[in-house]
Amino acid sequence: MDANEIITRYASGERDFRGVDLRGVNLANENLRDINLRQATLNGADLSGCDLKGANFREAKLEKVNLQGAQLELANLIGADLAHANLTEANLNEAGIRGTNLTKAILNKATIQDANLNEAVLDEAHLREANLSHSALNRCHLIEADLTLAKLEGASFANAMLTGAILTGANLASASLSGANLDNADLSGADLSRTKLQGSTLVNAHLVQANLRGANLSWSSLRGAELRGATFYRAKLSWSNLSGADLKEAVMISASMDYVNLRNAVLTGAILPDGRTHE
């Protein structure tokens, strides 16, 4: 099936194109709302600028597809293969993306609010300045993903894999990362205020100048983490492991630090929970 045929049939009212082979097809800027392309093959297709609101791409093959600027609000992408796809500035609000393969996909400045990305694979994906506010990314894989300056307020990353991820300057205020693995992640300058990080692991993570005001880090591991100048005002750190961490000039006023492991931690210039500055 070529582009002209699908455009003609869609214009006549047909919507069900499940299982069709449209690899490499050019459908840029077309209106294909509510189209059913379940299990279709669209590898390398150009769907940039398309209006695909409510479209069904469940289990479709979309490797290297161009969806730049596409409207995919409420679309069904569950179990689809979007490896290496270009979704720059695409609208994926409230989309179903559970279990979707987005390995090395480009989602810079994409809008993905209130979406379901549980168990999706986004390893090495580019999500710079993407907006994932209030989305579900539980058990999601974001290994070495680039989330620089991403908007992640209220998002849920429970038990997610974020090892080596770049979250520099990201906004994670009120997000939930309980049980998440952030080993070697870069969260320098990130806003983690009121974030839930209970039972998470941040071994050797970079949190220089990070805002952890009111965050819950109880039972978490921050061994060897770089926390210079980080703010822990009223944060909960009970039973956390900060052995070997760099806490120079960190602010820990009113932080809860019962049973914290600070063995070999560097506290030079840090402001302690009682307001004293560590010599």
PDB file of C-alpha atoms in Angstrom:
ATOM      1  CA  MET A   1       0.000   0.000   0.000  1.00  0.00           C
ATOM      2  CA  ASP A   2       1.366   3.446  -0.934  1.00  0.00           C
ATOM      3  CA  ALA A   3       0.653   6.921   0.464  1.00  0.00           C
ATOM      4  CA  ASN A   4      -1.995   7.829  -2.123  1.00  0.00           C
ATOM      5  CA  GLU A   5      -4.006   4.680  -1.474  1.00  0.00           C
ATOM      6  CA  ILE A   6      -4.105   5.104   2.293  1.00  0.00           C
ATOM      7  CA  ILE A   7      -4.977   8.826   1.987  1.00  0.00           C
ATOM      8  CA  THR A   8      -7.794   8.058  -0.434  1.00  0.00           C
ATOM      9  CA  ARG A   9      -9.232   5.219   1.644  1.00  0.00           C
ATOM     10  CA  TYR A  10      -8.959   7.264   4.852  1.00  0.00           C
ATOM     11  CA  ALA A  11     -10.761  10.187   3.169  1.00  0.00           C
ATOM     12  CA  SER A  12     -13.590   7.831   2.200  1.00  0.00           C
ATOM     13  CA  GLY A  13     -14.121   6.966   5.855  1.00  0.00           C
ATOM     14  CA  GLU A  14     -11.979   3.846   6.279  1.00  0.00           C
ATOM     15  CA  ARG A  15      -9.986   3.719   9.520  1.00  0.00           C
ATOM     16  CA  ASP A  16      -8.885   0.102   9.952  1.00  0.00           C
ATOM     17  CA  PHE A  17      -5.466  -0.525   8.397  1.00  0.00           C
ATOM     18  CA  ARG A  18      -4.156  -3.037  10.896  1.00  0.00           C
ATOM     19  CA  GLY A  19      -1.174  -5.120   9.806  1.00  0.00           C
ATOM     20  CA  VAL A  20      -0.471  -3.152   6.603  1.00  0.00           C
ATOM     21  CA  ASP A  21       3.062  -2.677   5.270  1.00  0.00           C
ATOM     22  CA  LEU A  22       3.832   1.022   4.982  1.00  0.00           C
ATOM     23  CA  ARG A  23       7.570   0.995   5.490  1.00  0.00           C
ATOM     24  CA  GLY A  24       9.246   4.111   4.109  1.00  0.00           C
ATOM     25  CA  VAL A  25       5.917   5.750   3.177  1.00  0.00           C
ATOM     26  CA  ASN A  26       5.656   9.569   3.167  1.00  0.00           C
ATOM     27  CA  LEU A  27       2.530  10.767   4.981  1.00  0.00           C
ATOM     28  CA  ALA A  28       3.959  13.997   6.363  1.00  0.00           C
ATOM     29  CA  ASN A  29       1.423  16.568   7.624  1.00  0.00           C
ATOM     30  CA  GLU A  30      -1.607  14.354   6.889  1.00  0.00           C
ATOM     31  CA  ASN A  31      -4.704  14.210   9.093  1.00  0.00           C
ATOM     32  CA  LEU A  32      -5.007  10.583  10.212  1.00  0.00           C
ATOM     33  CA  ARG A  33      -6.870  10.914  13.488  1.00  0.00           C
ATOM     34  CA  ASP A  34      -8.163   7.687  15.037  1.00  0.00           C
ATOM     35  CA  ILE A  35      -6.495   5.539  12.369  1.00  0.00           C
ATOM     36  CA  ASN A  36      -5.944   1.896  13.325  1.00  0.00           C
ATOM     37  CA  LEU A  37      -2.423   0.773  12.420  1.00  0.00           C
ATOM     38  CA  ARG A  38      -2.150  -1.982  14.995  1.00  0.00           C
ATOM     39  CA  GLN A  39       0.740  -4.359  14.201  1.00  0.00           C
ATOM     40  CA  ALA A  40       1.453  -2.391  11.002  1.00  0.00           C
ATOM     41  CA  THR A  41       4.993  -2.003   9.655  1.00  0.00           C
ATOM     42  CA  LEU A  42       6.065   1.627   9.253  1.00  0.00           C
ATOM     43  CA  ASN A  43       9.819   1.400   9.663  1.00  0.00           C
ATOM     44  CA  GLY A  44      11.494   4.483   8.187  1.00  0.00           C
ATOM     45  CA  ALA A  45       8.162   6.167   7.370  1.00  0.00           C
ATOM     46  CA  ASP A  46       7.758   9.957   7.417  1.00  0.00           C
ATOM     47  CA  LEU A  47       4.842  10.916   9.664  1.00  0.00           C
ATOM     48  CA  SER A  48       6.233  14.276  10.677  1.00  0.00           C
ATOM     49  CA  GLY A  49       3.603  16.906  11.450  1.00  0.00           C
ATOM     50  CA  CYS A  50       0.792  14.338  11.206  1.00  0.00           C
ATOM     51  CA  ASP A  51      -2.370  14.647  13.272  1.00  0.00           C
ATOM     52  CA  LEU A  52      -2.536  11.172  14.827  1.00  0.00           C
ATOM     53  CA  LYS A  53      -4.634  11.938  17.866  1.00  0.00           C
ATOM     54  CA  GLY A  54      -6.199   8.727  19.165  1.00  0.00           C
ATOM     55  CA  ALA A  55      -4.356   6.585  16.599  1.00  0.00           C
ATOM     56  CA  ASN A  56      -3.762   2.915  17.388  1.00  0.00           C
ATOM     57  CA  PHE A  57      -0.140   1.823  16.883  1.00  0.00           C
ATOM     58  CA  ARG A  58      -0.261  -1.038  19.350  1.00  0.00           C
ATOM     59  CA  GLU A  59       2.594  -3.506  18.641  1.00  0.00           C
ATOM     60  CA  ALA A  60       3.408  -1.658  15.405  1.00  0.00           C
ATOM     61  CA  LYS A  61       6.909  -1.581  13.914  1.00  0.00           C
ATOM     62  CA  LEU A  62       8.005   2.056  13.878  1.00  0.00           C
ATOM     63  CA  GLU A  63      11.764   1.789  13.952  1.00  0.00           C
ATOM     64  CA  LYS A  64      13.484   4.964  12.667  1.00  0.00           C
ATOM     65  CA  VAL A  65      10.099   6.550  11.892  1.00  0.00           C
ATOM     66  CA  ASN A  66       9.947  10.344  11.665  1.00  0.00           C
ATOM     67  CA  LEU A  67       7.234  11.672  13.982  1.00  0.00           C
ATOM     68  CA  GLN A  68       8.746  15.085  14.535  1.00  0.00           C
ATOM     69  CA  GLY A  69       6.068  17.556  15.607  1.00  0.00           C
ATOM     70  CA  ALA A  70       3.341  14.914  15.284  1.00  0.00           C
ATOM     71  CA  GLN A  71       0.124  15.072  17.320  1.00  0.00           C
ATOM     72  CA  LEU A  72      -0.097  11.767  19.189  1.00  0.00           C
ATOM     73  CA  GLU A  73      -2.334  12.816  22.054  1.00  0.00           C
ATOM     74  CA  LEU A  74      -4.252   9.806  23.450  1.00  0.00           C
ATOM     75  CA  ALA A  75      -2.520   7.521  20.929  1.00  0.00           C
ATOM     76  CA  ASN A  76      -2.026   3.832  21.699  1.00  0.00           C
ATOM     77  CA  LEU A  77       1.655   2.912  21.361  1.00  0.00           C
ATOM     78  CA  ILE A  78       1.632   0.006  23.781  1.00  0.00           C
ATOM     79  CA  GLY A  79       4.278  -2.569  22.874  1.00  0.00           C
ATOM     80  CA  ALA A  80       5.307  -0.709  19.718  1.00  0.00           C
ATOM     81  CA  ASP A  81       8.918  -0.630  18.491  1.00  0.00           C
ATOM     82  CA  LEU A  82      10.067   2.980  18.165  1.00  0.00           C
ATOM     83  CA  ALA A  83      13.807   2.394  18.424  1.00  0.00           C
ATOM     84  CA  HIS A  84      15.783   5.297  16.897  1.00  0.00           C
ATOM     85  CA  ALA A  85      12.510   7.136  16.115  1.00  0.00           C
ATOM     86  CA  ASN A  86      12.440  10.931  15.903  1.00  0.00           C
ATOM     87  CA  LEU A  87       9.705  12.375  18.126  1.00  0.00           C
ATOM     88  CA  THR A  88      11.187  15.840  18.587  1.00  0.00           C
ATOM     89  CA  GLU A  89       8.496  18.277  19.810  1.00  0.00           C
ATOM     90  CA  ALA A  90       5.794  15.623  19.387  1.00  0.00           C
ATOM     91  CA  ASN A  91       2.639  15.788  21.527  1.00  0.00           C
ATOM     92  CA  LEU A  92       2.173  12.520  23.440  1.00  0.00           C
ATOM     93  CA  ASN A  93      -0.058  13.789  26.230  1.00  0.00           C
ATOM     94  CA  GLU A  94      -2.117  11.007  27.833  1.00  0.00           C
ATOM     95  CA  ALA A  95      -0.709   8.473  25.356  1.00  0.00           C
ATOM     96  CA  GLY A  96      -0.434   4.769  26.162  1.00  0.00           C
ATOM     97  CA  ILE A  97       3.283   3.956  25.904  1.00  0.00           C
ATOM     98  CA  ARG A  98       3.469   0.998  28.293  1.00  0.00           C
ATOM     99  CA  GLY A  99       6.163  -1.523  27.396  1.00  0.00           C
ATOM    100  CA  THR A 100       7.132   0.459  24.299  1.00  0.00           C
ATOM    101  CA  ASN A 101      10.661   0.238  22.912  1.00  0.00           C
ATOM    102  CA  LEU A 102      12.094   3.753  22.555  1.00  0.00           C
ATOM    103  CA  THR A 103      15.774   2.828  22.699  1.00  0.00           C
ATOM    104  CA  LYS A 104      17.897   5.716  21.379  1.00  0.00           C
ATOM    105  CA  ALA A 105      14.741   7.583  20.314  1.00  0.00           C
ATOM    106  CA  ILE A 106      14.840  11.391  20.078  1.00  0.00           C
ATOM    107  CA  LEU A 107      12.160  13.070  22.191  1.00  0.00           C
ATOM    108  CA  ASN A 108      13.742  16.454  22.782  1.00  0.00           C
ATOM    109  CA  LYS A 109      11.133  19.071  23.781  1.00  0.00           C
ATOM    110  CA  ALA A 110       8.370  16.469  23.408  1.00  0.00           C
ATOM    111  CA  THR A 111       5.238  16.913  25.541  1.00  0.00           C
ATOM    112  CA  ILE A 112       4.384  13.654  27.333  1.00  0.00           C
ATOM    113  CA  GLN A 113       2.220  14.729  30.263  1.00  0.00           C
ATOM    114  CA  ASP A 114      -0.109  12.333  32.116  1.00  0.00           C
ATOM    115  CA  ALA A 115       1.089   9.473  29.900  1.00  0.00           C
ATOM    116  CA  ASN A 116       1.584   5.809  30.822  1.00  0.00           C
ATOM    117  CA  LEU A 117       5.187   4.760  30.158  1.00  0.00           C
ATOM    118  CA  ASN A 118       5.320   1.974  32.712  1.00  0.00           C
ATOM    119  CA  GLU A 119       7.933  -0.650  31.746  1.00  0.00           C
ATOM    120  CA  ALA A 120       8.909   1.262  28.596  1.00  0.00           C
ATOM    121  CA  VAL A 121      12.540   1.056  27.424  1.00  0.00           C
ATOM    122  CA  LEU A 122      14.183   4.436  26.835  1.00  0.00           C
ATOM    123  CA  ASP A 123      17.827   3.464  27.181  1.00  0.00           C
ATOM    124  CA  GLU A 124      20.099   6.153  25.657  1.00  0.00           C
ATOM    125  CA  ALA A 125      17.035   8.122  24.564  1.00  0.00           C
ATOM    126  CA  HIS A 126      17.249  11.904  24.152  1.00  0.00           C
ATOM    127  CA  LEU A 127      14.661  13.720  26.266  1.00  0.00           C
ATOM    128  CA  ARG A 128      16.270  17.131  26.661  1.00  0.00           C
ATOM    129  CA  GLU A 129      13.689  19.700  27.836  1.00  0.00           C
ATOM    130  CA  ALA A 130      10.908  17.128  27.422  1.00  0.00           C
ATOM    131  CA  ASN A 131       7.812  17.566  29.585  1.00  0.00           C
ATOM    132  CA  LEU A 132       6.846  14.338  31.383  1.00  0.00           C
ATOM    133  CA  SER A 133       4.988  15.979  34.260  1.00  0.00           C
ATOM    134  CA  HIS A 134       2.670  13.609  36.155  1.00  0.00           C
ATOM    135  CA  SER A 135       3.447  10.693  33.840  1.00  0.00           C
ATOM    136  CA  ALA A 136       3.917   7.108  35.054  1.00  0.00           C
ATOM    137  CA  LEU A 137       7.366   5.642  34.364  1.00  0.00           C
ATOM    138  CA  ASN A 138       7.337   2.853  36.928  1.00  0.00           C
ATOM    139  CA  ARG A 139       9.834   0.051  36.218  1.00  0.00           C
ATOM    140  CA  CYS A 140      10.886   2.042  33.164  1.00  0.00           C
ATOM    141  CA  HIS A 141      14.415   1.690  31.726  1.00  0.00           C
ATOM    142  CA  LEU A 142      16.193   5.023  31.194  1.00  0.00           C
ATOM    143  CA  ILE A 143      19.781   3.817  31.332  1.00  0.00           C
ATOM    144  CA  GLU A 144      22.132   6.592  30.128  1.00  0.00           C
ATOM    145  CA  ALA A 145      19.138   8.595  28.873  1.00  0.00           C
ATOM    146  CA  ASP A 146      19.576  12.361  28.493  1.00  0.00           C
ATOM    147  CA  LEU A 147      16.910  14.219  30.493  1.00  0.00           C
ATOM    148  CA  THR A 148      18.737  17.531  30.775  1.00  0.00           C
ATOM    149  CA  LEU A 149      16.347  20.300  31.902  1.00  0.00           C
ATOM    150  CA  ALA A 150      13.393  17.919  31.598  1.00  0.00           C
ATOM    151  CA  LYS A 151      10.132  18.760  33.394  1.00  0.00           C
ATOM    152  CA  LEU A 152       9.315  15.776  35.596  1.00  0.00           C
ATOM    153  CA  GLU A 153       7.193  17.278  38.358  1.00  0.00           C
ATOM    154  CA  GLY A 154       4.945  14.724  40.004  1.00  0.00           C
ATOM    155  CA  ALA A 155       6.138  11.916  37.719  1.00  0.00           C
ATOM    156  CA  SER A 156       6.403   8.383  39.115  1.00  0.00           C
ATOM    157  CA  PHE A 157       9.631   6.428  38.604  1.00  0.00           C
ATOM    158  CA  ALA A 158       9.120   3.658  41.160  1.00  0.00           C
ATOM    159  CA  ASN A 159      11.730   0.907  40.707  1.00  0.00           C
ATOM    160  CA  ALA A 160      12.926   2.527  37.459  1.00  0.00           C
ATOM    161  CA  MET A 161      16.442   1.989  36.089  1.00  0.00           C
ATOM    162  CA  LEU A 162      18.183   5.357  35.623  1.00  0.00           C
ATOM    163  CA  THR A 163      21.810   4.316  35.943  1.00  0.00           C
ATOM    164  CA  GLY A 164      24.096   6.807  34.227  1.00  0.00           C
ATOM    165  CA  ALA A 165      21.147   9.022  33.242  1.00  0.00           C
ATOM    166  CA  ILE A 166      21.726  12.744  32.736  1.00  0.00           C
ATOM    167  CA  LEU A 167      19.218  14.810  34.718  1.00  0.00           C
ATOM    168  CA  THR A 168      21.194  18.038  34.985  1.00  0.00           C
ATOM    169  CA  GLY A 169      18.886  20.905  35.924  1.00  0.00           C
ATOM    170  CA  ALA A 170      15.807  18.672  35.655  1.00  0.00           C
ATOM    171  CA  ASN A 171      12.685  19.513  37.656  1.00  0.00           C
ATOM    172  CA  LEU A 172      11.717  16.473  39.742  1.00  0.00           C
ATOM    173  CA  ALA A 173       9.754  18.352  42.404  1.00  0.00           C
ATOM    174  CA  SER A 174       7.268  16.048  44.161  1.00  0.00           C
ATOM    175  CA  ALA A 175       8.246  13.145  41.891  1.00  0.00           C
ATOM    176  CA  SER A 176       8.342   9.574  43.205  1.00  0.00           C
ATOM    177  CA  LEU A 177      11.575   7.613  42.726  1.00  0.00           C
ATOM    178  CA  SER A 178      11.148   5.070  45.487  1.00  0.00           C
ATOM    179  CA  GLY A 179      13.283   2.011  44.800  1.00  0.00           C
ATOM    180  CA  ALA A 180      14.792   3.580  41.675  1.00  0.00           C
ATOM    181  CA  ASN A 181      18.390   2.915  40.629  1.00  0.00           C
ATOM    182  CA  LEU A 182      20.230   6.188  39.950  1.00  0.00           C
ATOM    183  CA  ASP A 183      23.774   4.939  40.324  1.00  0.00           C
ATOM    184  CA  ASN A 184      26.243   7.233  38.495  1.00  0.00           C
ATOM    185  CA  ALA A 185      23.383   9.503  37.394  1.00  0.00           C
ATOM    186  CA  ASP A 186      24.042  13.232  36.984  1.00  0.00           C
ATOM    187  CA  LEU A 187      21.495  15.277  38.937  1.00  0.00           C
ATOM    188  CA  SER A 188      23.624  18.389  39.319  1.00  0.00           C
ATOM    189  CA  GLY A 189      21.445  21.436  39.910  1.00  0.00           C
ATOM    190  CA  ALA A 190      18.284  19.335  39.750  1.00  0.00           C
ATOM    191  CA  ASP A 191      15.176  20.257  41.734  1.00  0.00           C
ATOM    192  CA  LEU A 192      14.360  17.251  43.930  1.00  0.00           C
ATOM    193  CA  SER A 193      12.328  19.146  46.495  1.00  0.00           C
ATOM    194  CA  ARG A 194       9.688  16.987  48.218  1.00  0.00           C
ATOM    195  CA  THR A 195      10.770  14.060  46.048  1.00  0.00           C
ATOM    196  CA  LYS A 196      10.223  10.530  47.371  1.00  0.00           C
ATOM    197  CA  LEU A 197      13.480   8.562  47.147  1.00  0.00           C
ATOM    198  CA  GLN A 198      12.949   5.958  49.865  1.00  0.00           C
ATOM    199  CA  GLY A 199      14.984   2.831  49.250  1.00  0.00           C
ATOM    200  CA  SER A 200      16.589   4.256  46.128  1.00  0.00           C
ATOM    201  CA  THR A 201      20.232   3.826  45.200  1.00  0.00           C
ATOM    202  CA  LEU A 202      22.355   6.811  44.163  1.00  0.00           C
ATOM    203  CA  VAL A 203      25.831   5.312  44.462  1.00  0.00           C
ATOM    204  CA  ASN A 204      28.435   7.677  42.971  1.00  0.00           C
ATOM    205  CA  ALA A 205      25.660   9.947  41.716  1.00  0.00           C
ATOM    206  CA  HIS A 206      26.362  13.628  41.022  1.00  0.00           C
ATOM    207  CA  LEU A 207      24.080  15.925  43.025  1.00  0.00           C
ATOM    208  CA  VAL A 208      26.189  19.076  43.189  1.00  0.00           C
ATOM    209  CA  GLN A 209      23.989  22.074  44.106  1.00  0.00           C
ATOM    210  CA  ALA A 210      20.893  19.855  43.939  1.00  0.00           C
ATOM    211  CA  ASN A 211      17.769  20.981  45.781  1.00  0.00           C
ATOM    212  CA  LEU A 212      16.638  18.170  48.111  1.00  0.00           C
ATOM    213  CA  ARG A 213      14.539  20.379  50.370  1.00  0.00           C
ATOM    214  CA  GLY A 214      11.913  18.237  52.104  1.00  0.00           C
ATOM    215  CA  ALA A 215      12.916  15.134  50.109  1.00  0.00           C
ATOM    216  CA  ASN A 216      12.545  11.671  51.642  1.00  0.00           C
ATOM    217  CA  LEU A 217      15.810   9.725  51.275  1.00  0.00           C
ATOM    218  CA  SER A 218      15.253   7.280  54.129  1.00  0.00           C
ATOM    219  CA  TRP A 219      16.875   3.878  53.638  1.00  0.00           C
ATOM    220  CA  SER A 220      18.600   5.073  50.451  1.00  0.00           C
ATOM    221  CA  SER A 221      22.226   4.545  49.444  1.00  0.00           C
ATOM    222  CA  LEU A 222      24.314   7.587  48.490  1.00  0.00           C
ATOM    223  CA  ARG A 223      27.731   5.973  48.866  1.00  0.00           C
ATOM    224  CA  GLY A 224      30.409   8.092  47.214  1.00  0.00           C
ATOM    225  CA  ALA A 225      27.841  10.594  45.941  1.00  0.00           C
ATOM    226  CA  GLU A 226      28.896  14.141  45.105  1.00  0.00           C
ATOM    227  CA  LEU A 227      26.648  16.398  47.175  1.00  0.00           C
ATOM    228  CA  ARG A 228      28.684  19.603  47.354  1.00  0.00           C
ATOM    229  CA  GLY A 229      26.455  22.568  48.104  1.00  0.00           C
ATOM    230  CA  ALA A 230      23.301  20.435  48.021  1.00  0.00           C
ATOM    231  CA  THR A 231      20.321  21.573  50.101  1.00  0.00           C
ATOM    232  CA  PHE A 232      18.785  19.051  52.533  1.00  0.00           C
ATOM    233  CA  TYR A 233      16.608  21.442  54.541  1.00  0.00           C
ATOM    234  CA  ARG A 234      14.052  19.327  56.425  1.00  0.00           C
ATOM    235  CA  ALA A 235      14.958  16.291  54.322  1.00  0.00           C
ATOM    236  CA  LYS A 236      14.537  12.784  55.725  1.00  0.00           C
ATOM    237  CA  LEU A 237      17.789  10.811  55.686  1.00  0.00           C
ATOM    238  CA  SER A 238      17.190   8.271  58.447  1.00  0.00           C
ATOM    239  CA  TRP A 239      19.007   4.980  57.927  1.00  0.00           C
ATOM    240  CA  SER A 240      20.543   6.222  54.664  1.00  0.00           C
ATOM    241  CA  ASN A 241      24.114   5.361  53.665  1.00  0.00           C
ATOM    242  CA  LEU A 242      26.278   8.432  52.964  1.00  0.00           C
ATOM    243  CA  SER A 243      29.628   6.739  53.470  1.00  0.00           C
ATOM    244  CA  GLY A 244      32.361   8.355  51.401  1.00  0.00           C
ATOM    245  CA  ALA A 245      29.976  11.058  50.159  1.00  0.00           C
ATOM    246  CA  ASP A 246      31.210  14.593  49.447  1.00  0.00           C
ATOM    247  CA  LEU A 247      28.987  16.904  51.505  1.00  0.00           C
ATOM    248  CA  LYS A 248      31.182  19.982  51.492  1.00  0.00           C
ATOM    249  CA  GLU A 249      29.078  23.132  52.106  1.00  0.00           C
ATOM    250  CA  ALA A 250      25.856  21.117  52.019  1.00  0.00           C
ATOM    251  CA  VAL A 251      22.917  22.606  53.949  1.00  0.00           C
ATOM    252  CA  MET A 252      21.287  20.095  56.293  1.00  0.00           C
ATOM    253  CA  ILE A 253      19.335  22.391  58.620  1.00  0.00           C
ATOM    254  CA  SER A 254      16.465  20.540  60.364  1.00  0.00           C
ATOM    255  CA  ALA A 255      17.207  17.373  58.389  1.00  0.00           C
ATOM    256  CA  SER A 256      16.274  14.064  59.987  1.00  0.00           C
ATOM    257  CA  MET A 257      19.510  12.047  60.156  1.00  0.00           C
ATOM    258  CA  ASP A 258      18.852   9.259  62.651  1.00  0.00           C
ATOM    259  CA  TYR A 259      21.177   6.278  62.176  1.00  0.00           C
ATOM    260  CA  VAL A 260      22.792   7.769  59.035  1.00  0.00           C
ATOM    261  CA  ASN A 261      26.089   6.188  57.960  1.00  0.00           C
ATOM    262  CA  LEU A 262      28.582   9.059  57.456  1.00  0.00           C
ATOM    263  CA  ARG A 263      31.747   6.987  57.554  1.00  0.00           C
ATOM    264  CA  ASN A 264      34.528   8.737  55.572  1.00  0.00           C
ATOM    265  CA  ALA A 265      32.077  11.400  54.387  1.00  0.00           C
ATOM    266  CA  VAL A 266      33.521  14.877  53.786  1.00  0.00           C
ATOM    267  CA  LEU A 267      31.557  17.520  55.717  1.00  0.00           C
ATOM    268  CA  THR A 268      33.863  20.535  55.478  1.00  0.00           C
ATOM    269  CA  GLY A 269      31.800  23.716  55.637  1.00  0.00           C
ATOM    270  CA  ALA A 270      28.515  21.801  55.790  1.00  0.00           C
ATOM    271  CA  ILE A 271      25.698  23.309  57.875  1.00  0.00           C
ATOM    272  CA  LEU A 272      24.538  20.555  60.213  1.00  0.00           C
ATOM    273  CA  PRO A 273      20.919  19.859  61.308  1.00  0.00           C
ATOM    274  CA  ASP A 274      21.358  21.913  64.465  1.00  0.00           C
ATOM    275  CA  GLY A 275      22.620  24.949  62.501  1.00  0.00           C
ATOM    276  CA  ARG A 276      26.295  24.535  63.351  1.00  0.00           C
ATOM    277  CA  THR A 277      28.844  24.726  60.550  1.00  0.00           C
ATOM    278  CA  HIS A 278      31.183  21.737  60.435  1.00  0.00           C
ATOM    279  CA  GLU A 279      34.838  22.728  60.711  1.00  0.00           C
TER     280      GLU A 279
END
